[in-house]
Coordinates of C-alpha atoms in Angstrom, one line a residue:
X1 CA 0.0 0.0 0.0
X2 CA 1.2 3.5 -0.8
X3 CA 2.6 5.4 2.2
X4 CA 2.5 9.2 2.6
X5 CA 5.2 10.6 4.9
X6 CA 4.2 13.8 6.6
X7 CA 7.1 16.3 7.3
X8 CA 7.2 19.9 8.3
X9 CA 7.0 21.4 4.8
X10 CA 3.4 20.5 4.0
X11 CA 2.0 17.9 1.6
X12 CA 1.0 17.7 -2.1
X13 CA -2.4 17.5 -3.7
X14 CA -1.5 13.9 -4.8
X15 CA -0.9 13.1 -1.1
X16 CA -4.3 14.4 -0.1
X17 CA -6.1 12.4 -2.9
X18 CA -4.1 9.2 -2.0
X19 CA -5.1 9.4 1.7
X20 CA -8.7 10.6 1.2
X21 CA -9.7 8.4 -1.7
X22 CA -7.3 5.4 -1.8
X23 CA -6.6 4.9 2.0
X24 CA -2.9 5.5 1.7
X25 CA -1.0 4.9 5.0
X26 CA 0.5 7.8 6.9
X27 CA 3.9 8.0 8.6
X28 CA 5.3 11.0 10.5
X29 CA 8.9 11.9 9.5
X30 CA 11.6 12.2 12.1
X31 CA 11.9 15.9 11.2
X32 CA 8.2 16.3 12.1
X33 CA 8.5 14.6 15.4
X34 CA 11.5 16.8 16.3
X35 CA 9.5 19.9 15.3
X36 CA 6.5 18.8 17.3
X37 CA 8.7 18.2 20.4
X38 CA 10.4 21.6 20.1
X39 CA 7.1 23.5 19.7
X40 CA 5.6 21.7 22.6
X41 CA 8.5 22.7 24.9
X42 CA 7.7 26.3 24.1
X43 CA 4.0 25.8 24.9
X44 CA 4.9 24.0 28.2
X45 CA 7.2 26.8 29.2
X46 CA 4.6 29.5 28.5
X47 CA 1.9 27.5 30.4
X48 CA 4.1 27.5 33.5
X49 CA 4.3 31.3 33.5
X50 CA 1.8 33.5 35.4
X51 CA 1.1 35.8 32.4
X52 CA -1.9 34.8 30.3
X53 CA -1.2 33.5 26.8
X54 CA -4.1 33.2 24.3
X55 CA -5.0 29.6 23.6
X56 CA -2.6 28.3 26.3
X57 CA -3.9 29.8 29.5
X58 CA -7.0 31.8 28.4
X59 CA -10.5 31.1 27.1
X60 CA -11.3 31.3 23.4
X61 CA -12.9 33.8 21.0
X62 CA -15.0 36.3 22.8
X63 CA -14.1 34.6 26.1
X64 CA -10.3 35.1 25.6
X65 CA -10.1 37.7 28.5
X66 CA -10.4 35.0 31.2
X67 CA -7.2 33.6 32.6
X68 CA -7.6 29.9 33.2
X69 CA -5.8 28.3 36.2
X70 CA -3.6 25.3 35.6
X71 CA -5.9 22.8 37.2
X72 CA -8.7 23.7 34.8
X73 CA -6.7 23.8 31.5
X74 CA -7.2 20.1 30.6
X75 CA -10.9 20.5 31.2
X76 CA -10.8 23.7 29.0
X77 CA -9.3 21.8 26.1
X78 CA -11.9 19.0 26.4
X79 CA -14.7 21.5 26.7
X80 CA -13.8 23.4 23.6
X81 CA -13.9 20.2 21.5
X82 CA -17.1 19.0 23.0
X83 CA -18.9 22.4 22.7
X84 CA -17.6 23.1 19.2
X85 CA -18.7 19.6 17.9
X86 CA -22.1 21.1 17.2
X87 CA -22.7 20.1 13.6
X88 CA -26.1 19.3 12.2
X89 CA -27.6 17.8 9.1
X90 CA -26.5 14.8 6.9
X91 CA -23.1 13.2 7.3
X92 CA -20.4 14.5 4.9
X93 CA -18.6 11.9 2.7
X94 CA -15.9 9.7 4.1
X95 CA -13.3 11.1 1.7
X96 CA -14.0 14.6 2.9
X97 CA -13.4 13.6 6.5
X98 CA -10.2 11.8 5.7
X99 CA -8.9 14.8 3.8
X100 CA -10.0 17.1 6.6
X101 CA -8.1 15.0 9.2
X102 CA -5.0 14.5 7.1
X103 CA -4.7 18.2 6.3
X104 CA -5.1 19.0 10.0
X105 CA -2.3 16.5 10.7
X106 CA -0.2 18.3 8.1
X107 CA -0.4 21.6 9.9
X108 CA 0.2 19.9 13.3
X109 CA 3.4 18.4 11.9
X110 CA 4.7 21.8 10.8
X111 CA 5.8 22.5 14.4
X112 CA 3.8 25.7 14.6
X113 CA 0.9 24.4 16.7
X114 CA 2.3 23.1 19.9
X115 CA 0.6 19.8 19.7
X116 CA 2.5 16.9 21.3
X117 CA 4.0 14.2 19.1
X118 CA 1.8 11.5 20.7
X119 CA -1.4 13.4 19.7
X120 CA -0.2 13.7 16.1
X121 CA 0.6 10.0 16.0
X122 CA -2.9 9.2 17.3
X123 CA -4.3 11.2 14.4
X124 CA -2.2 9.1 12.0
X125 CA -3.2 5.9 13.7
X126 CA -6.9 6.7 13.4
X127 CA -6.6 7.4 9.7
X128 CA -4.5 4.3 9.2
X129 CA -7.1 2.2 11.0
X130 CA -9.8 3.3 8.6
X131 CA -11.8 5.0 11.4
X132 CA -13.8 8.0 10.1
X133 CA -15.4 10.4 12.6
X134 CA -19.0 11.4 11.9
X135 CA -19.0 15.0 10.6
X136 CA -22.1 16.9 9.7
X137 CA -23.0 19.1 6.8
X138 CA -23.6 22.3 8.7
X139 CA -21.5 24.0 11.4
X140 CA -18.7 25.8 9.6
X141 CA -18.6 29.5 8.6
X142 CA -15.1 29.1 7.2
X143 CA -13.6 31.5 9.7
X144 CA -11.6 30.4 12.6
X145 CA -11.5 27.7 10.0
X146 CA -13.8 24.7 9.8
X147 CA -14.5 24.7 13.5
X148 CA -17.4 22.2 13.9
X149 CA -16.2 19.7 11.4
X150 CA -12.7 19.6 12.9
X151 CA -14.2 19.4 16.4
X152 CA -16.1 16.3 15.5
X153 CA -12.8 14.8 14.4
X154 CA -11.0 15.9 17.6
X155 CA -13.9 14.4 19.6
X156 CA -13.2 11.0 18.1
X157 CA -9.5 11.3 19.0
X158 CA -10.7 11.8 22.6
X159 CA -12.7 8.6 22.3
X160 CA -16.0 10.4 22.3
X161 CA -18.8 10.8 19.7
X162 CA -19.5 8.5 16.8
X163 CA -17.3 7.3 14.0
X164 CA -17.5 4.9 11.1
X165 CA -15.3 1.8 11.2
X166 CA -13.5 0.3 8.3
X167 CA -16.6 -2.0 7.8
X168 CA -18.7 1.1 7.2
X169 CA -20.7 0.7 10.4
X170 CA -21.1 3.8 12.7
X171 CA -20.4 3.0 16.3
X172 CA -19.1 4.9 19.4
X173 CA -15.6 6.2 18.7
X174 CA -14.3 4.9 21.9
X175 CA -15.2 1.3 21.0
X176 CA -13.5 1.6 17.6
X177 CA -10.3 3.1 19.1
X178 CA -10.2 0.2 21.7
X179 CA -10.6 -2.4 19.0
X180 CA -7.6 -1.1 17.1
X181 CA -5.4 -0.6 20.2
X182 CA -5.5 3.2 20.0
X183 CA -5.5 5.1 23.3
X184 CA -7.7 8.2 23.4
X185 CA -5.9 11.5 23.5
X186 CA -5.8 13.4 26.9
X187 CA -5.7 16.9 25.6
X188 CA -3.3 19.4 27.2
X189 CA -2.8 23.2 26.9
X190 CA -3.5 24.5 23.4
X191 CA -4.1 21.1 21.9
X192 CA -7.9 21.3 21.7
X193 CA -7.7 24.7 20.0
X194 CA -5.0 23.5 17.6
X195 CA -7.0 20.5 16.5
X196 CA -10.0 22.5 15.3
X197 CA -8.7 25.9 14.1
X198 CA -8.0 25.5 10.3
X199 CA -9.3 25.7 6.8
X200 CA -8.7 22.0 6.2
X201 CA -12.2 20.9 5.2
X202 CA -12.6 23.5 2.5
X203 CA -9.0 22.9 1.3
X204 CA -9.5 19.1 1.1
X205 CA -12.7 19.6 -1.0
X206 CA -10.9 22.0 -3.2
X207 CA -8.1 19.5 -3.9
X208 CA -10.5 16.7 -4.7
X209 CA -12.6 19.0 -6.9
X210 CA -9.5 19.9 -8.9
X211 CA -8.7 16.2 -9.2
X212 CA -12.2 15.5 -10.6
X213 CA -12.3 18.6 -12.8
X214 CA -8.9 17.7 -14.4
X215 CA -10.7 14.6 -15.9
X216 CA -14.0 16.4 -16.7
X217 CA -12.4 19.2 -18.6
X218 CA -10.6 16.7 -20.8
X219 CA -13.8 14.7 -21.2
X220 CA -15.7 17.9 -22.2
X221 CA -13.1 18.6 -24.9
X222 CA -13.8 15.1 -26.2
X223 CA -17.6 15.4 -26.2
X224 CA -17.4 18.8 -27.8
X225 CA -15.3 17.3 -30.6
X226 CA -17.7 14.5 -31.0
X227 CA -20.6 17.0 -31.2
X228 CA -18.7 19.0 -33.8
X229 CA -18.2 15.8 -35.8
X230 CA -21.8 14.8 -35.6
X231 CA -23.0 18.2 -36.7
X232 CA -20.6 18.1 -39.7
X233 CA -18.8 21.2 -38.3
X234 CA -15.4 22.5 -39.3
X235 CA -12.2 21.8 -37.4
X236 CA -10.5 24.8 -39.0
X237 CA -11.4 27.0 -36.0
X238 CA -9.2 24.7 -33.9
X239 CA -6.0 25.6 -35.8
X240 CA -3.1 26.4 -33.4
X241 CA -2.3 29.7 -35.2
X242 CA -5.8 31.0 -34.4
X243 CA -5.4 30.4 -30.7
X244 CA -1.8 31.7 -30.6
X245 CA -3.1 35.2 -31.4
X246 CA -5.2 35.1 -28.2
X247 CA -2.7 33.5 -25.9
X248 CA -4.7 32.0 -23.1
X249 CA -3.1 28.7 -22.2
X250 CA -6.3 26.9 -21.4
X251 CA -7.9 27.8 -24.7
X252 CA -4.9 26.5 -26.6
X253 CA -5.0 23.2 -24.7
X254 CA -8.7 22.7 -25.3
X255 CA -8.4 23.4 -29.0
X256 CA -5.4 21.0 -29.3
X257 CA -7.4 18.3 -27.5
X258 CA -10.4 18.7 -29.9
X259 CA -8.1 18.8 -32.9
X260 CA -6.4 15.5 -31.7
X261 CA -9.8 13.8 -31.3
X262 CA -10.9 14.9 -34.8
X263 CA -7.7 13.9 -36.6
X264 CA -8.6 11.7 -39.6
X265 CA -12.4 12.4 -39.5
X266 CA -14.3 12.3 -42.8
X267 CA -17.2 14.2 -41.1
X268 CA -15.7 17.6 -40.5
X269 CA -15.7 20.5 -42.9
X270 CA -18.5 19.5 -45.2
X271 CA -20.5 22.7 -44.6
X272 CA -17.7 24.7 -46.3
X273 CA -19.5 23.8 -49.6
X274 CA -22.9 24.4 -48.1
X275 CA -23.8 28.1 -48.7
X276 CA -26.5 28.4 -46.0
X277 CA -24.0 27.7 -43.3
X278 CA -20.9 29.8 -43.4
X279 CA -19.7 29.1 -39.8
X280 CA -20.7 27.0 -36.9
X281 CA -22.8 28.1 -33.9
X282 CA -21.0 29.6 -30.9
X283 CA -21.5 26.5 -28.8
X284 CA -19.4 24.6 -31.3
X285 CA -17.1 27.2 -32.6
X286 CA -16.3 28.7 -29.2
X287 CA -15.9 25.5 -27.2
X288 CA -12.1 26.0 -26.7
X289 CA -12.6 29.5 -25.5
X290 CA -15.2 28.5 -22.8
X291 CA -13.5 25.4 -21.7
X292 CA -10.1 27.1 -21.9
X293 CA -11.3 29.9 -19.5
X294 CA -12.3 27.2 -17.1
X295 CA -8.9 25.5 -17.4
X296 CA -7.2 28.8 -16.6
X297 CA -9.5 29.3 -13.6
X298 CA -8.4 25.8 -12.5
X299 CA -4.8 26.8 -12.8
X300 CA -5.3 29.7 -10.5
X301 CA -7.2 27.5 -8.0
X302 CA -4.4 25.0 -8.1
X303 CA -1.9 27.7 -7.2
X304 CA -4.0 28.7 -4.2
X305 CA -4.3 25.1 -3.2
X306 CA -0.5 24.6 -3.4
X307 CA 0.1 27.6 -1.2
X308 CA -2.4 26.3 1.4
X309 CA -0.9 22.8 1.3
X310 CA 2.4 24.4 2.2
X311 CA 0.9 26.5 5.0
X312 CA 0.5 26.1 8.7
X313 CA -2.9 27.5 9.6
X314 CA -3.6 27.9 13.3
X315 CA -4.2 30.5 15.9
X316 CA -2.2 31.2 17.9
X317 CA 1.0 29.9 16.2
X318 CA 4.3 28.9 17.7
X319 CA 7.2 30.7 16.1
X320 CA 10.8 29.4 16.0
X321 CA 11.9 32.3 18.2
X322 CA 9.7 31.1 21.0
X323 CA 6.8 33.5 20.6
X324 CA 3.2 32.3 20.5
X325 CA 1.3 34.9 18.5
X326 CA -2.3 35.4 17.5
X327 CA -3.0 35.9 13.8
X328 CA -5.8 35.8 11.2
X329 CA -4.4 33.1 8.9
X330 CA -7.3 30.9 9.6
X331 CA -9.6 33.1 7.5
X332 CA -10.8 31.1 4.5
X333 CA -11.2 33.8 1.9
X334 CA -8.3 32.7 -0.4
X335 CA -9.8 29.2 -0.6
X336 CA -13.4 30.3 -0.6
X337 CA -12.9 32.6 -3.6
X338 CA -11.5 29.9 -5.9
X339 CA -14.1 27.4 -4.8
X340 CA -16.7 29.8 -6.0
X341 CA -14.7 30.6 -9.2
X342 CA -14.7 26.9 -10.0
X343 CA -18.4 26.6 -9.5
X344 CA -19.0 29.5 -12.0
X345 CA -16.7 27.9 -14.6
X346 CA -18.4 24.5 -14.1
X347 CA -21.8 26.1 -14.7
X348 CA -20.6 27.6 -17.9
X349 CA -19.0 24.5 -19.2
X350 CA -22.2 22.5 -18.4
X351 CA -24.3 25.2 -20.1
X352 CA -22.4 25.1 -23.4
X353 CA -22.4 21.3 -23.5
X354 CA -26.2 21.4 -23.1
X355 CA -26.5 23.8 -26.0
X356 CA -24.6 21.4 -28.2
X357 CA -26.8 18.5 -27.1
X358 CA -29.9 20.5 -27.9
X359 CA -28.6 21.3 -31.4
X360 CA -27.9 17.6 -32.0
X361 CA -31.6 16.9 -31.3
X362 CA -33.2 19.7 -33.3
X363 CA -33.8 18.6 -36.9
X364 CA -33.8 22.3 -37.9
X365 CA -30.3 22.8 -36.7
X366 CA -28.6 19.3 -36.8
X367 CA -27.9 19.3 -40.5
X368 CA -29.6 16.2 -41.5
X369 CA -29.9 14.1 -38.3
X370 CA -33.3 12.7 -37.3
X371 CA -35.4 14.6 -34.8
X372 CA -34.2 13.8 -31.3
X373 CA -31.9 11.2 -32.8
X374 CA -34.9 8.9 -32.7
X375 CA -35.2 5.7 -34.6
X376 CA -38.7 6.3 -35.9
X377 CA -39.5 9.9 -34.8
X378 CA -43.1 10.2 -33.6
X379 CA -43.3 6.5 -32.6
X380 CA -39.9 7.0 -30.8
X381 CA -39.1 10.0 -28.7
X382 CA -35.3 9.4 -28.9
X383 CA -33.3 11.5 -26.5
X384 CA -35.9 14.2 -26.0
X385 CA -36.1 13.8 -22.2
X386 CA -32.4 13.1 -21.8
X387 CA -32.0 16.7 -22.8
X388 CA -34.6 17.7 -20.2
X389 CA -32.6 16.0 -17.6
X390 CA -29.5 17.7 -18.8
X391 CA -31.2 21.1 -18.8
X392 CA -32.4 20.6 -15.2
X393 CA -28.8 19.8 -14.2
X394 CA -27.6 23.0 -16.0
X395 CA -30.2 25.1 -14.2
X396 CA -29.1 23.7 -10.9
X397 CA -25.5 24.5 -11.8
X398 CA -26.4 28.1 -12.4
X399 CA -27.9 28.3 -8.9
X400 CA -24.8 26.7 -7.4
X401 CA -22.7 29.3 -9.2
X402 CA -24.0 32.0 -6.9
X403 CA -21.0 32.7 -4.7
X404 CA -21.0 31.8 -1.1
X405 CA -17.9 33.8 -0.4
X406 CA -19.8 37.1 -1.1
X407 CA -21.7 36.4 2.1
X408 CA -20.7 36.9 5.7
X409 CA -22.6 36.5 8.9
X410 CA -21.2 37.6 12.3
X411 CA -20.7 35.2 15.1
X412 CA -19.1 34.7 18.6
X413 CA -20.6 37.9 20.1
X414 CA -19.2 39.9 17.1
X415 CA -15.6 38.8 17.8
X416 CA -15.8 36.8 14.5
X417 CA -17.6 39.6 12.6
X418 CA -16.5 38.7 9.1
X419 CA -16.4 35.1 7.9
X420 CA -15.5 33.4 4.6
X421 CA -18.3 30.9 4.1
X422 CA -15.6 28.7 2.4
X423 CA -17.1 25.4 3.7
X424 CA -20.4 26.3 2.1
X425 CA -18.6 27.2 -1.2
X426 CA -16.9 23.8 -1.1
X427 CA -20.0 21.8 -0.4
X428 CA -21.9 23.4 -3.3
X429 CA -18.9 22.9 -5.6
X430 CA -19.0 19.2 -4.9
X431 CA -22.6 19.1 -6.1
X432 CA -21.6 21.2 -9.1
X433 CA -18.8 18.8 -10.1
X434 CA -21.2 15.8 -9.8
X435 CA -23.8 17.5 -12.0
X436 CA -21.2 18.6 -14.5
X437 CA -20.2 14.9 -14.9
X438 CA -23.8 14.0 -15.6
X439 CA -24.1 16.8 -18.2
X440 CA -21.0 15.7 -20.0
X441 CA -22.4 12.2 -20.0
X442 CA -25.6 13.2 -21.7
X443 CA -23.6 15.1 -24.4
X444 CA -21.5 12.0 -24.8
X445 CA -24.6 9.8 -25.2
X446 CA -26.1 12.2 -27.8
X447 CA -22.9 12.9 -29.7
X448 CA -21.9 9.2 -30.1
X449 CA -25.4 8.4 -31.4
X450 CA -25.2 11.4 -33.8
X451 CA -21.8 10.2 -35.2
X452 CA -23.2 6.7 -35.6
X453 CA -26.1 8.0 -37.6
X454 CA -23.9 9.7 -40.2
X455 CA -23.9 6.9 -42.7
X456 CA -21.3 6.8 -45.5
X457 CA -18.7 8.9 -43.7
X458 CA -16.1 7.5 -41.4
X459 CA -15.6 9.1 -38.0
X460 CA -12.1 9.9 -36.6
X461 CA -10.2 7.0 -35.2
X462 CA -10.4 8.5 -31.7
X463 CA -14.2 8.9 -32.1
X464 CA -14.5 5.3 -33.1
X465 CA -12.5 4.2 -30.1
X466 CA -14.8 6.2 -27.8
X467 CA -17.9 4.7 -29.3
X468 CA -16.5 1.2 -29.0
X469 CA -15.4 1.7 -25.4
X470 CA -18.7 3.3 -24.5
X471 CA -20.7 0.4 -26.0
X472 CA -18.6 -2.1 -24.1
X473 CA -19.3 -0.1 -20.9
X474 CA -23.0 -0.5 -21.4
X475 CA -23.7 2.9 -23.1
X476 CA -26.0 1.6 -25.9
X477 CA -26.2 3.1 -29.4
X478 CA -28.9 4.1 -31.8
X479 CA -32.1 2.2 -32.0
X480 CA -35.8 2.1 -30.9
X481 CA -36.8 3.7 -27.6
X482 CA -35.8 1.8 -24.4
X483 CA -35.5 2.4 -20.7
X484 CA -33.0 5.3 -20.9
X485 CA -31.9 5.8 -17.3
X486 CA -29.6 2.8 -17.1
X487 CA -27.8 4.0 -20.3
X488 CA -27.3 7.5 -18.9
X489 CA -26.1 6.0 -15.6
X490 CA -23.5 3.9 -17.6
X491 CA -22.5 7.0 -19.5
X492 CA -22.0 8.9 -16.2
X493 CA -19.7 6.2 -14.9
X494 CA -17.9 6.1 -18.2
X495 CA -17.1 9.8 -18.0
X496 CA -16.5 10.0 -14.3
X497 CA -14.2 7.0 -14.1
X498 CA -11.8 8.4 -16.7
X499 CA -12.6 5.7 -19.1
X500 CA -13.7 8.2 -21.8
X501 CA -10.4 10.1 -21.7
X502 CA -8.5 6.8 -21.6
X503 CA -10.3 5.6 -24.7
X504 CA -9.2 8.7 -26.6
X505 CA -5.7 8.8 -25.2
X506 CA -5.2 5.2 -26.4
X507 CA -5.4 6.7 -30.0
X508 CA -4.1 10.3 -29.6
X509 CA -1.6 10.0 -26.8
X510 CA -2.0 12.1 -23.6
X511 CA -4.4 15.0 -23.8
X512 CA -3.5 18.4 -22.4

């Protein structure tokens, strides 16, 4: 099994995906243990002094003015975890919780939090045992980080609350820890606060969304190319020299992908001799510009994620010179903004894909294809309602594109008077990504059928490879009406799994 070693310098996006989605094992480096030990010595020294230090010997948030006596500090740390584990609503997904915990461990291992090495090791042990704390949908405002979600995780480290075992059954966390020989953590000064004060949930969801979107943007280039082919469009608009004079990297990459898919097609360019159609519609002709803008948005989001993955987000932080200083680095604005940017880009990519699908189904605009790609139009409805479903998904994407980060709601007696709403931005982006995959799947379904119905002209080798792989995966081709939902579900899996992109790359080589 793949092992991720956590040091003091942060982790990579690939590390997050490996732990969250593939259950990679975690080890703490010797460097991390040394940094944890050194930072803890600083916290212990400050805890022994009579002067109050925020997070070490005081209350929290609006209650930070109270100095806490030594005999109450362990209780204080337990209490902050218990009181902040106040989430409500449905459980969030296992992969999100694993990413959340792993990224908190990443910050702990930076040596800037003051958490003891044994507490950090317990976090790794819980992840390695496949124990997943129950975390709820609501409870984070994305400022002071993802407080409630992280608190539910910290609660499980204490042996309290509920967690899901490796068998998928939810049980008391204490029972699961005992079964795996893991001793609950007895929290000491600052540790409770350090375990719940970070942007780890929203960052984890950002990293996984980027992983999904990397595949979906390639898939969307493929389905756009197939639609162009089915509509007898021209590939001349994809020429590199046209995109070089508007030098957006994402646009050039999408155009190159489409051109690679269409290489060798006998279906493209026929309308050049057809006077009524001088050029293709925007949804076909401008596909690289729209998908490319989304790709460039992803590049910016990836840069933000890389910076956050290298960051140590906590308050207060332990500095190498021995100071423990309050700060505002827990504010989620940098992550929240790009989460919202990605939702906007996903909505537009879904929208242009739906327009191409609609064009394929309309006999007045499809350049010779049968109405709704039906076998016997009138007796058969073809893909009429598949486009309804796609349109409903696009409409939902547009609602999800409304930015969460433009909102703020004050909390903690006005101490936390401006918040990022980054967790909310991340949650809606996850839904947007799921819906985008379904939208691309419907375009795939329609475009492959459209290409098949162009008799007498041979599709591009990459297109034929897609059709063959899709049919093998249960995505059926043209014919009389049938129960359509299973076909669309198979198309969704085909897109989401990466099988669509793989089918193309088997012919074209790696797509951009």
